[in-house]
Amino acid sequence: MNAKTKCKKCGREFQIEGTAFKSEDDFKTANSTGFNTEERCSHCGYIATYGFTDLVLDSI
């Protein structure tokens, strides 16, 4: 599945890389720990931690 989030620094939306999960309880990315994932903005390079509720899901 794919998900997007809004950068906490520049405010632009970007794709979460490597996101693959079946449900909220199974939220996993390469950098994730439980419900949080550390992601780098593809526009400005800012690294921040995002929770499941920060993401915009493309499909469920």
PDB file of C-alpha atoms in Angstrom:
ATOM      1  CA  MET A   1       0.000   0.000   0.000  1.00  0.00           C
ATOM      2  CA  ASN A   2       1.064   3.570  -0.501  1.00  0.00           C
ATOM      3  CA  ALA A   3       0.835   6.493   1.854  1.00  0.00           C
ATOM      4  CA  LYS A   4       1.710  10.178   1.774  1.00  0.00           C
ATOM      5  CA  THR A   5       2.357  12.696   4.501  1.00  0.00           C
ATOM      6  CA  LYS A   6       2.965  16.424   4.720  1.00  0.00           C
ATOM      7  CA  CYS A   7       6.475  17.597   5.585  1.00  0.00           C
ATOM      8  CA  LYS A   8       6.681  19.194   9.031  1.00  0.00           C
ATOM      9  CA  LYS A   9       9.194  21.771   7.737  1.00  0.00           C
ATOM     10  CA  CYS A  10       8.270  22.793   4.172  1.00  0.00           C
ATOM     11  CA  GLY A  11       4.617  21.662   4.259  1.00  0.00           C
ATOM     12  CA  ARG A  12       4.734  19.833   0.924  1.00  0.00           C
ATOM     13  CA  GLU A  13       3.208  16.392   0.544  1.00  0.00           C
ATOM     14  CA  PHE A  14       5.536  13.489  -0.216  1.00  0.00           C
ATOM     15  CA  GLN A  15       5.351   9.731  -0.655  1.00  0.00           C
ATOM     16  CA  ILE A  16       6.375   7.535   2.281  1.00  0.00           C
ATOM     17  CA  GLU A  17       8.999   5.168   0.926  1.00  0.00           C
ATOM     18  CA  GLY A  18       8.827   1.437   1.522  1.00  0.00           C
ATOM     19  CA  THR A  19       5.460   1.524   3.255  1.00  0.00           C
ATOM     20  CA  ALA A  20       3.783  -1.862   3.304  1.00  0.00           C
ATOM     21  CA  PHE A  21       1.111  -2.650   5.858  1.00  0.00           C
ATOM     22  CA  LYS A  22      -2.167  -4.504   6.117  1.00  0.00           C
ATOM     23  CA  SER A  23      -3.842  -2.541   8.900  1.00  0.00           C
ATOM     24  CA  GLU A  24      -3.098   0.035  11.597  1.00  0.00           C
ATOM     25  CA  ASP A  25      -1.871  -2.743  13.879  1.00  0.00           C
ATOM     26  CA  ASP A  26       0.554  -3.971  11.231  1.00  0.00           C
ATOM     27  CA  PHE A  27       2.068  -0.576  10.250  1.00  0.00           C
ATOM     28  CA  LYS A  28       5.591  -1.242   8.994  1.00  0.00           C
ATOM     29  CA  THR A  29       8.220   0.595   6.959  1.00  0.00           C
ATOM     30  CA  ALA A  30      11.947   0.084   6.688  1.00  0.00           C
ATOM     31  CA  ASN A  31      12.493   2.685   9.431  1.00  0.00           C
ATOM     32  CA  SER A  32       9.390   2.076  11.517  1.00  0.00           C
ATOM     33  CA  THR A  33       8.983   1.142  15.142  1.00  0.00           C
ATOM     34  CA  GLY A  34       5.392   0.230  15.812  1.00  0.00           C
ATOM     35  CA  PHE A  35       3.156   3.156  14.883  1.00  0.00           C
ATOM     36  CA  ASN A  36       5.934   5.663  14.137  1.00  0.00           C
ATOM     37  CA  THR A  37       8.217   5.955  11.153  1.00  0.00           C
ATOM     38  CA  GLU A  38      11.143   8.279  10.513  1.00  0.00           C
ATOM     39  CA  GLU A  39      10.962   9.624   6.980  1.00  0.00           C
ATOM     40  CA  ARG A  40      12.964  12.105   4.885  1.00  0.00           C
ATOM     41  CA  CYS A  41      11.069  14.712   2.865  1.00  0.00           C
ATOM     42  CA  SER A  42      11.725  14.217  -0.849  1.00  0.00           C
ATOM     43  CA  HIS A  43      11.559  18.004  -1.395  1.00  0.00           C
ATOM     44  CA  CYS A  44      13.681  19.610   1.341  1.00  0.00           C
ATOM     45  CA  GLY A  45      15.370  16.580   2.950  1.00  0.00           C
ATOM     46  CA  TYR A  46      14.022  17.272   6.440  1.00  0.00           C
ATOM     47  CA  ILE A  47      13.824  14.111   8.573  1.00  0.00           C
ATOM     48  CA  ALA A  48      10.925  13.805  11.013  1.00  0.00           C
ATOM     49  CA  THR A  49       8.983  11.115  12.831  1.00  0.00           C
ATOM     50  CA  TYR A  50       5.445  10.510  11.605  1.00  0.00           C
ATOM     51  CA  GLY A  51       2.713   8.485  13.263  1.00  0.00           C
ATOM     52  CA  PHE A  52       0.018   6.467  11.551  1.00  0.00           C
ATOM     53  CA  THR A  53      -2.475   9.324  12.008  1.00  0.00           C
ATOM     54  CA  ASP A  54      -0.132  11.710  10.099  1.00  0.00           C
ATOM     55  CA  LEU A  55      -0.406   9.654   6.918  1.00  0.00           C
ATOM     56  CA  VAL A  56      -2.799  10.019   4.011  1.00  0.00           C
ATOM     57  CA  LEU A  57      -3.599   6.568   2.678  1.00  0.00           C
ATOM     58  CA  ASP A  58      -3.939   6.096  -1.071  1.00  0.00           C
ATOM     59  CA  SER A  59      -5.863   2.857  -0.654  1.00  0.00           C
ATOM     60  CA  ILE A  60      -6.898   0.451   2.055  1.00  0.00           C
TER      61      ILE A  60
END
